[in-house]
PDB file of C-alpha atoms and ligand atoms in Angstrom:
ATOM      1  CA  MET A   1     -34.634 -17.355  27.273  1.00 40.00           C
ATOM      2  CA  ALA A   2     -37.262 -18.569  24.848  1.00 45.00           C
ATOM      3  CA  VAL A   3     -36.167 -21.100  22.251  1.00 43.00           C
ATOM      4  CA  ASN A   4     -36.940 -18.553  19.517  1.00 47.00           C
ATOM      5  CA  ASN A   5     -34.520 -16.061  21.044  1.00 46.00           C
ATOM      6  CA  VAL A   6     -31.772 -18.665  21.288  1.00 40.00           C
ATOM      7  CA  VAL A   7     -32.258 -19.552  17.620  1.00 39.00           C
ATOM      8  CA  LEU A   8     -32.249 -15.879  16.650  1.00 39.00           C
ATOM      9  CA  CYS A   9     -29.049 -15.266  18.597  1.00 37.00           C
ATOM     10  CA  ALA A  10     -27.366 -18.250  16.985  1.00 39.00           C
ATOM     11  CA  CYS A  11     -28.394 -17.000  13.538  1.00 34.00           C
ATOM     12  CA  VAL A  12     -27.107 -13.474  14.129  1.00 37.00           C
ATOM     13  CA  PHE A  13     -23.871 -14.913  15.479  1.00 36.00           C
ATOM     14  CA  LEU A  14     -23.368 -17.223  12.498  1.00 35.00           C
ATOM     15  CA  ALA A  15     -24.304 -14.499  10.003  1.00 36.00           C
ATOM     16  CA  PHE A  16     -21.751 -12.180  11.580  1.00 34.00           C
ATOM     17  CA  PHE A  17     -18.984 -14.727  11.185  1.00 34.00           C
ATOM     18  CA  ALA A  18     -20.055 -15.623   7.671  1.00 34.00           C
ATOM     19  CA  VAL A  19     -19.693 -11.930   6.785  1.00 35.00           C
ATOM     20  CA  CYS A  20     -16.334 -11.585   8.488  1.00 34.00           C
ATOM     21  CA  ASP A  21     -14.925 -14.870   7.331  1.00 39.00           C
ATOM     22  CA  ALA A  22     -14.331 -14.187   3.648  1.00 43.00           C
ATOM     23  CA  TYR A  23     -10.736 -13.038   3.249  1.00 55.00           C
ATOM     24  CA  GLY A  24     -10.663 -12.236   6.953  1.00 68.00           C
ATOM     25  CA  THR A  25      -6.984 -13.105   6.989  1.00 70.00           C
ATOM     26  CA  GLY A  26      -5.728 -10.907   4.175  1.00 76.00           C
ATOM     27  CA  ALA A  27      -6.282 -10.086   0.547  1.00 75.00           C
ATOM     28  CA  PRO A  28      -6.256 -13.119  -1.782  1.00 72.00           C
ATOM     29  CA  ASP A  29      -3.401 -13.525  -4.293  1.00 69.00           C
ATOM     30  CA  THR A  30      -5.755 -12.804  -7.192  1.00 70.00           C
ATOM     31  CA  ALA A  31      -6.104  -9.234  -5.899  1.00 80.00           C
ATOM     32  CA  CYS A  32      -2.449  -8.383  -6.517  1.00 83.00           C
ATOM     33  CA  VAL A  33      -2.992  -6.667  -9.860  1.00 82.00           C
ATOM     34  CA  THR A  34      -6.648  -5.610  -9.774  1.00 83.00           C
ATOM     35  CA  MET A  35      -6.678  -4.899  -6.030  1.00 87.00           C
ATOM     36  CA  HIS A  36     -10.270  -6.122  -6.185  1.00 83.00           C
ATOM     37  CA  PRO A  37     -11.139  -7.935  -2.945  1.00 84.00           C
ATOM     38  CA  GLY A  38     -13.516 -10.377  -4.665  1.00 81.00           C
ATOM     39  CA  HIS A  39     -16.088 -10.242  -1.853  1.00 84.00           C
ATOM     40  CA  MET A  40     -19.385 -11.936  -2.632  1.00 85.00           C
ATOM     41  CA  PHE A  41     -22.887 -11.158  -1.280  1.00 87.00           C
ATOM     42  CA  ASN A  42     -23.758 -14.789  -1.937  1.00 86.00           C
ATOM     43  CA  ALA A  43     -22.741 -17.534  -4.388  1.00 87.00           C
ATOM     44  CA  THR A  44     -23.652 -15.474  -7.468  1.00 87.00           C
ATOM     45  CA  ALA A  45     -23.559 -11.761  -6.632  1.00 88.00           C
ATOM     46  CA  ALA A  46     -20.219  -9.977  -6.198  1.00 88.00           C
ATOM     47  CA  VAL A  47     -19.982  -6.966  -3.927  1.00 91.00           C
ATOM     48  CA  VAL A  48     -19.179  -3.921  -6.039  1.00 92.00           C
ATOM     49  CA  PRO A  49     -16.891  -1.107  -4.885  1.00 94.00           C
ATOM     50  CA  GLN A  50     -18.360   2.135  -3.581  1.00 95.00           C
ATOM     51  CA  THR A  51     -18.579   4.878  -6.192  1.00 95.00           C
ATOM     52  CA  SER A  52     -18.764   7.763  -3.727  1.00 96.00           C
ATOM     53  CA  ALA A  53     -15.612   9.704  -2.841  1.00 97.00           C
ATOM     54  CA  SER A  54     -13.439   7.622  -0.541  1.00 97.00           C
ATOM     55  CA  PRO A  55     -13.584   8.617   3.129  1.00 98.00           C
ATOM     56  CA  TYR A  56     -10.016   7.270   3.320  1.00 98.00           C
ATOM     57  CA  SER A  57      -6.880   8.973   2.149  1.00 98.00           C
ATOM     58  CA  ILE A  58      -3.259   7.932   2.030  1.00 98.00           C
ATOM     59  CA  VAL A  59      -0.965  10.445   3.628  1.00 98.00           C
ATOM     60  CA  VAL A  60       2.726  10.216   2.780  1.00 98.00           C
ATOM     61  CA  GLU A  61       5.686  11.306   4.875  1.00 96.00           C
ATOM     62  CA  GLY A  62       6.950  13.784   2.298  1.00 96.00           C
ATOM     63  CA  ASP A  63       7.141  14.537  -1.404  1.00 96.00           C
ATOM     64  CA  LYS A  64      10.427  12.657  -1.914  1.00 97.00           C
ATOM     65  CA  TYR A  65      11.761   9.261  -0.903  1.00 97.00           C
ATOM     66  CA  THR A  66      15.400   8.321  -0.501  1.00 96.00           C
ATOM     67  CA  PRO A  67      16.407   5.126  -2.380  1.00 96.00           C
ATOM     68  CA  GLY A  68      17.258   2.376   0.109  1.00 95.00           C
ATOM     69  CA  SER A  69      15.556   4.170   3.041  1.00 96.00           C
ATOM     70  CA  THR A  70      12.266   3.745   4.882  1.00 97.00           C
ATOM     71  CA  PHE A  71       9.278   5.957   4.162  1.00 97.00           C
ATOM     72  CA  SER A  72       6.064   6.253   6.232  1.00 98.00           C
ATOM     73  CA  VAL A  73       2.610   5.953   4.736  1.00 98.00           C
ATOM     74  CA  GLN A  74      -0.626   6.387   6.705  1.00 98.00           C
ATOM     75  CA  ILE A  75      -4.169   5.284   5.859  1.00 98.00           C
ATOM     76  CA  VAL A  76      -6.282   8.065   7.365  1.00 98.00           C
ATOM     77  CA  GLY A  77     -10.056   7.964   7.814  1.00 98.00           C
ATOM     78  CA  PRO A  78     -12.807   6.129   9.678  1.00 98.00           C
ATOM     79  CA  VAL A  79     -12.322   2.694  11.271  1.00 97.00           C
ATOM     80  CA  PHE A  80     -11.800  -0.039   8.663  1.00 97.00           C
ATOM     81  CA  ARG A  81     -11.259  -3.784   8.655  1.00 95.00           C
ATOM     82  CA  GLY A  82      -9.560  -4.880   5.453  1.00 95.00           C
ATOM     83  CA  PHE A  83      -7.078  -3.343   3.014  1.00 95.00           C
ATOM     84  CA  LEU A  84      -4.431  -3.998   0.411  1.00 95.00           C
ATOM     85  CA  LEU A  85      -1.774  -1.346  -0.219  1.00 97.00           C
ATOM     86  CA  GLN A  86       1.174  -1.175  -2.619  1.00 97.00           C
ATOM     87  CA  ALA A  87       3.664   1.360  -3.959  1.00 97.00           C
ATOM     88  CA  ARG A  88       3.538   1.548  -7.751  1.00 97.00           C
ATOM     89  CA  ARG A  89       5.021   3.667 -10.485  1.00 97.00           C
ATOM     90  CA  PRO A  90       2.228   5.854 -11.888  1.00 96.00           C
ATOM     91  CA  GLY A  91       0.380   3.847 -14.552  1.00 93.00           C
ATOM     92  CA  SER A  92       1.964   0.525 -13.551  1.00 94.00           C
ATOM     93  CA  THR A  93       0.345  -2.387 -11.708  1.00 92.00           C
ATOM     94  CA  THR A  94       3.640  -3.833 -10.457  1.00 93.00           C
ATOM     95  CA  PRO A  95       4.488  -3.131  -6.829  1.00 95.00           C
ATOM     96  CA  VAL A  96       7.898  -1.616  -6.073  1.00 96.00           C
ATOM     97  CA  GLY A  97       9.889  -1.805  -2.846  1.00 97.00           C
ATOM     98  CA  THR A  98       8.907  -3.778   0.243  1.00 97.00           C
ATOM     99  CA  PHE A  99       7.147  -3.205   3.557  1.00 97.00           C
ATOM    100  CA  SER A 100       8.276  -4.035   7.090  1.00 97.00           C
ATOM    101  CA  ASN A 101       7.335  -3.332  10.739  1.00 96.00           C
ATOM    102  CA  ALA A 102       3.722  -4.419  10.139  1.00 96.00           C
ATOM    103  CA  PRO A 103       1.468  -2.783  12.772  1.00 95.00           C
ATOM    104  CA  ALA A 104      -0.868  -4.987  14.892  1.00 94.00           C
ATOM    105  CA  ASP A 105      -3.444  -6.878  12.885  1.00 94.00           C
ATOM    106  CA  THR A 106      -1.659  -6.311   9.554  1.00 96.00           C
ATOM    107  CA  GLN A 107       0.937  -8.274   7.596  1.00 95.00           C
ATOM    108  CA  THR A 108       3.176  -7.998   4.585  1.00 95.00           C
ATOM    109  CA  THR A 109       2.176 -10.148   1.642  1.00 92.00           C
ATOM    110  CA  GLU A 110       3.737 -11.307  -1.588  1.00 90.00           C
ATOM    111  CA  CYS A 111       2.609  -9.747  -4.866  1.00 87.00           C
ATOM    112  CA  THR A 112       5.277 -10.366  -7.537  1.00 81.00           C
ATOM    113  CA  THR A 113       7.943 -10.229  -4.837  1.00 88.00           C
ATOM    114  CA  ALA A 114       7.929 -11.050  -1.117  1.00 92.00           C
ATOM    115  CA  ASP A 115       6.679  -8.309   1.236  1.00 95.00           C
ATOM    116  CA  SER A 116       5.789  -6.020  -1.673  1.00 95.00           C
ATOM    117  CA  SER A 117       2.287  -5.349  -0.322  1.00 95.00           C
ATOM    118  CA  MET A 118       0.530  -4.768   2.988  1.00 96.00           C
ATOM    119  CA  THR A 119      -2.791  -6.311   3.947  1.00 95.00           C
ATOM    120  CA  HIS A 120      -4.857  -7.067   7.047  1.00 95.00           C
ATOM    121  CA  ALA A 121      -4.070 -10.119   9.172  1.00 95.00           C
ATOM    122  CA  SER A 122      -7.569 -10.333  10.648  1.00 93.00           C
ATOM    123  CA  PRO A 123     -10.826  -8.378  10.281  1.00 92.00           C
ATOM    124  CA  GLY A 124     -10.281  -6.496  13.543  1.00 94.00           C
ATOM    125  CA  GLN A 125     -10.884  -2.752  13.602  1.00 95.00           C
ATOM    126  CA  LYS A 126      -8.051  -0.526  12.398  1.00 96.00           C
ATOM    127  CA  GLN A 127      -7.706   3.221  12.137  1.00 97.00           C
ATOM    128  CA  ASN A 128      -5.055   5.636  10.905  1.00 97.00           C
ATOM    129  CA  ILE A 129      -2.411   2.916  10.724  1.00 97.00           C
ATOM    130  CA  THR A 130       1.107   3.866   9.687  1.00 98.00           C
ATOM    131  CA  LEU A 131       2.971   1.538   7.326  1.00 98.00           C
ATOM    132  CA  THR A 132       6.692   1.408   6.653  1.00 98.00           C
ATOM    133  CA  TRP A 133       7.798   1.242   3.022  1.00 97.00           C
ATOM    134  CA  ASN A 134      11.383   0.358   2.162  1.00 97.00           C
ATOM    135  CA  ALA A 135      12.259   2.179  -1.039  1.00 97.00           C
ATOM    136  CA  PRO A 136      14.279   0.143  -3.560  1.00 96.00           C
ATOM    137  CA  SER A 137      18.013   0.808  -3.221  1.00 94.00           C
ATOM    138  CA  THR A 138      18.230   1.841  -6.844  1.00 92.00           C
ATOM    139  CA  GLY A 139      15.680   4.574  -7.448  1.00 83.00           C
ATOM    140  CA  VAL A 140      12.646   3.809  -9.579  1.00 95.00           C
ATOM    141  CA  GLY A 141      11.475   7.372 -10.231  1.00 96.00           C
ATOM    142  CA  ASN A 142       8.111   8.643  -9.039  1.00 97.00           C
ATOM    143  CA  VAL A 143       5.918   6.304  -7.015  1.00 98.00           C
ATOM    144  CA  GLN A 144       2.400   6.477  -5.697  1.00 97.00           C
ATOM    145  CA  PHE A 145       0.712   4.436  -2.965  1.00 98.00           C
ATOM    146  CA  VAL A 146      -2.465   2.695  -4.096  1.00 97.00           C
ATOM    147  CA  ALA A 147      -4.956   0.928  -1.830  1.00 97.00           C
ATOM    148  CA  THR A 148      -8.275  -0.789  -1.586  1.00 96.00           C
ATOM    149  CA  VAL A 149      -9.822  -0.102   1.821  1.00 96.00           C
ATOM    150  CA  ALA A 150     -12.774  -2.084   3.197  1.00 96.00           C
ATOM    151  CA  GLU A 151     -14.804  -0.475   5.953  1.00 95.00           C
ATOM    152  CA  MET A 152     -16.619  -3.818   6.016  1.00 92.00           C
ATOM    153  CA  LYS A 153     -16.930  -6.739   3.654  1.00 88.00           C
ATOM    154  CA  VAL A 154     -19.830  -5.215   1.697  1.00 91.00           C
ATOM    155  CA  LYS A 155     -18.483  -1.659   1.655  1.00 94.00           C
ATOM    156  CA  TYR A 156     -15.090  -0.875   0.177  1.00 95.00           C
ATOM    157  CA  TRP A 157     -13.343   1.736  -1.948  1.00 96.00           C
ATOM    158  CA  MET A 158     -10.772   1.016  -4.648  1.00 96.00           C
ATOM    159  CA  ASP A 159      -8.028   3.186  -6.169  1.00 95.00           C
ATOM    160  CA  VAL A 160      -7.429   5.156  -3.012  1.00 97.00           C
ATOM    161  CA  THR A 161      -4.177   6.837  -4.030  1.00 97.00           C
ATOM    162  CA  SER A 162      -1.601   9.043  -2.383  1.00 98.00           C
ATOM    163  CA  ALA A 163       0.082  12.043  -3.927  1.00 97.00           C
ATOM    164  CA  GLN A 164       3.023  11.102  -6.143  1.00 98.00           C
ATOM    165  CA  VAL A 165       6.332  10.869  -4.336  1.00 97.00           C
ATOM    166  CA  ALA A 166       9.448  11.782  -6.290  1.00 97.00           C
ATOM    167  CA  GLN A 167      12.735   9.975  -6.091  1.00 96.00           C
ATOM    168  CA  GLY A 168      15.107  11.940  -3.929  1.00 94.00           C
ATOM    169  CA  THR A 169      18.840  11.506  -3.922  1.00 88.00           C
ATOM    170  CA  THR A 170      21.049   9.775  -1.417  1.00 74.00           C
ATOM    171  CA  SER A 171      24.028  11.803  -0.226  1.00 54.00           C
ATOM    172  CA  GLY A 172      26.317   9.450  -2.192  1.00 52.00           C
ATOM    173  CA  ALA A 173      24.245   9.410  -5.361  1.00 47.00           C
ATOM    174  CA  SER A 174      23.868  13.203  -5.589  1.00 46.00           C
ATOM    175  CA  PHE A 175      27.633  13.548  -5.751  1.00 50.00           C
ATOM    176  CA  ALA A 176      28.106  10.675  -8.185  1.00 52.00           C
ATOM    177  CA  LYS A 177      28.243  11.185 -11.906  1.00 56.00           C
ATOM    178  CA  PRO A 178      28.167  14.889 -12.877  1.00 57.00           C
ATOM    179  CA  THR A 179      30.699  15.854 -10.215  1.00 54.00           C
ATOM    180  CA  PHE A 180      32.933  12.929 -11.075  1.00 53.00           C
ATOM    181  CA  TYR A 181      32.977  13.825 -14.789  1.00 60.00           C
ATOM    182  CA  LEU A 182      33.633  17.497 -14.030  1.00 63.00           C
ATOM    183  CA  ILE A 183      36.642  16.618 -11.865  1.00 57.00           C
ATOM    184  CA  MET A 184      37.934  14.194 -14.524  1.00 61.00           C
ATOM    185  CA  ALA A 185      37.563  16.878 -17.210  1.00 68.00           C
ATOM    186  CA  LEU A 186      39.484  19.418 -15.103  1.00 67.00           C
ATOM    187  CA  CYS A 187      42.241  16.845 -14.459  1.00 57.00           C
ATOM    188  CA  LEU A 188      42.567  16.053 -18.157  1.00 66.00           C
ATOM    189  CA  LEU A 189      42.622  19.755 -19.028  1.00 69.00           C
ATOM    190  CA  GLN A 190      45.328  20.389 -16.455  1.00 67.00           C
ATOM    191  CA  ALA A 191      47.323  17.367 -17.692  1.00 64.00           C
ATOM    192  CA  ALA A 192      46.994  18.615 -21.281  1.00 68.00           C
ATOM    193  CA  LEU A 193      48.207  22.128 -20.301  1.00 66.00           C
ATOM    194  CA  PHE A 194      51.081  20.654 -18.283  1.00 60.00           C
ATOM    195  CA  LEU A 195      52.258  18.457 -21.144  1.00 61.00           C
ATOM    196  CA  LYS A 196      52.254  21.326 -23.665  1.00 60.00           C
TER     197      LYS A 196
HETATM  198  C1  NAG B 201     -27.575 -12.494  -3.977  1.00 93.00           C
HETATM  199  O1  NAG B 201     -27.371 -11.174  -3.506  1.00 93.00           O
HETATM  200  C2  NAG B 201     -27.888 -10.186  -4.379  1.00 93.00           C
HETATM  201  C3  NAG B 201     -27.433  -8.825  -3.845  1.00 93.00           C
HETATM  202  O2  NAG B 201     -27.800  -8.645  -2.514  1.00 93.00           O
HETATM  203  C4  NAG B 201     -29.404 -10.331  -4.463  1.00 93.00           C
HETATM  204  O3  NAG B 201     -29.934  -9.351  -5.328  1.00 93.00           O
HETATM  205  C5  NAG B 201     -29.721 -11.725  -4.986  1.00 93.00           C
HETATM  206  O4  NAG B 201     -31.130 -11.915  -4.953  1.00 93.00           O
HETATM  207  C6  NAG B 201     -29.064 -12.785  -4.113  1.00 93.00           C
HETATM  208  N1  NAG B 201     -29.250 -14.086  -4.711  1.00 93.00           N
HETATM  209  C7  NAG B 201     -29.557 -15.173  -4.004  1.00 93.00           C
HETATM  210  C8  NAG B 201     -29.666 -16.445  -4.768  1.00 93.00           C
HETATM  211  O5  NAG B 201     -29.724 -15.135  -2.799  1.00 93.00           O
HETATM  212  C1  NAG B 202      -7.645   9.508  12.677  1.00 93.00           C
HETATM  213  O1  NAG B 202      -7.322  10.619  11.885  1.00 93.00           O
HETATM  214  C2  NAG B 202      -8.414  11.533  11.711  1.00 93.00           C
HETATM  215  C3  NAG B 202      -7.986  12.575  10.703  1.00 93.00           C
HETATM  216  O2  NAG B 202      -6.734  13.122  11.019  1.00 93.00           O
HETATM  217  C4  NAG B 202      -8.771  12.104  13.070  1.00 93.00           C
HETATM  218  O3  NAG B 202      -9.887  12.967  12.926  1.00 93.00           O
HETATM  219  C5  NAG B 202      -9.124  10.973  14.027  1.00 93.00           C
HETATM  220  O4  NAG B 202      -9.344  11.495  15.320  1.00 93.00           O
HETATM  221  C6  NAG B 202      -7.999   9.963  14.082  1.00 93.00           C
HETATM  222  N1  NAG B 202      -8.423   8.844  14.906  1.00 93.00           N
HETATM  223  C7  NAG B 202      -7.568   8.171  15.672  1.00 93.00           C
HETATM  224  C8  NAG B 202      -8.146   7.056  16.470  1.00 93.00           C
HETATM  225  O5  NAG B 202      -6.373   8.438  15.722  1.00 93.00           O
END
């Protein structure tokens, strides 16, 4: 192989790793609120998000979650390398609930609280991954899954959002207050009639 070819190969190889290296092991802490990956073309120029419609979508298991239970969330679309995903109340930037059972090449990360977000663990190729969200045990009302998805370092989409998911009821909680008060009222009424 000519010396020129060896040099060219080495350059392509190094350039590839330079591209993959930045945040190759997960979203940086600064991205927790903005969900902006902070990728740079070079020392001065930041990579801007794509403005076209996202080829990725976030598909949720259903239109309701049960407080204290797990809920599946899938990032559907072409192969991608990096991402950051959280559950948030609509209009809020604070993540709610936690994630577990991280699929290969992904990890939970701490944003406000431990395991409140999911991100990549390496820049390996991923597609249609399913994530497991643990809904808070006390309901927090409607939530929505929000993500930044990077097809590659210089090409990413922000504000990829799922449909809103409403807070469902647990079998215990649905029985709780109204039924309890109704029974108490009937008891008091009966006691009052009995005492007359
Ligand atoms: C940095 O990258 C931007 C975007 O590709 C380019 O326009 C600019 O000339 C680059 N600057 C330097 C110093 O290489
Ligand atoms: C990912 O999901 C899309 C849309 O449902 C589908 O077209 C594609 O075949 C899936 N790819 C893999 C590897 O599962």
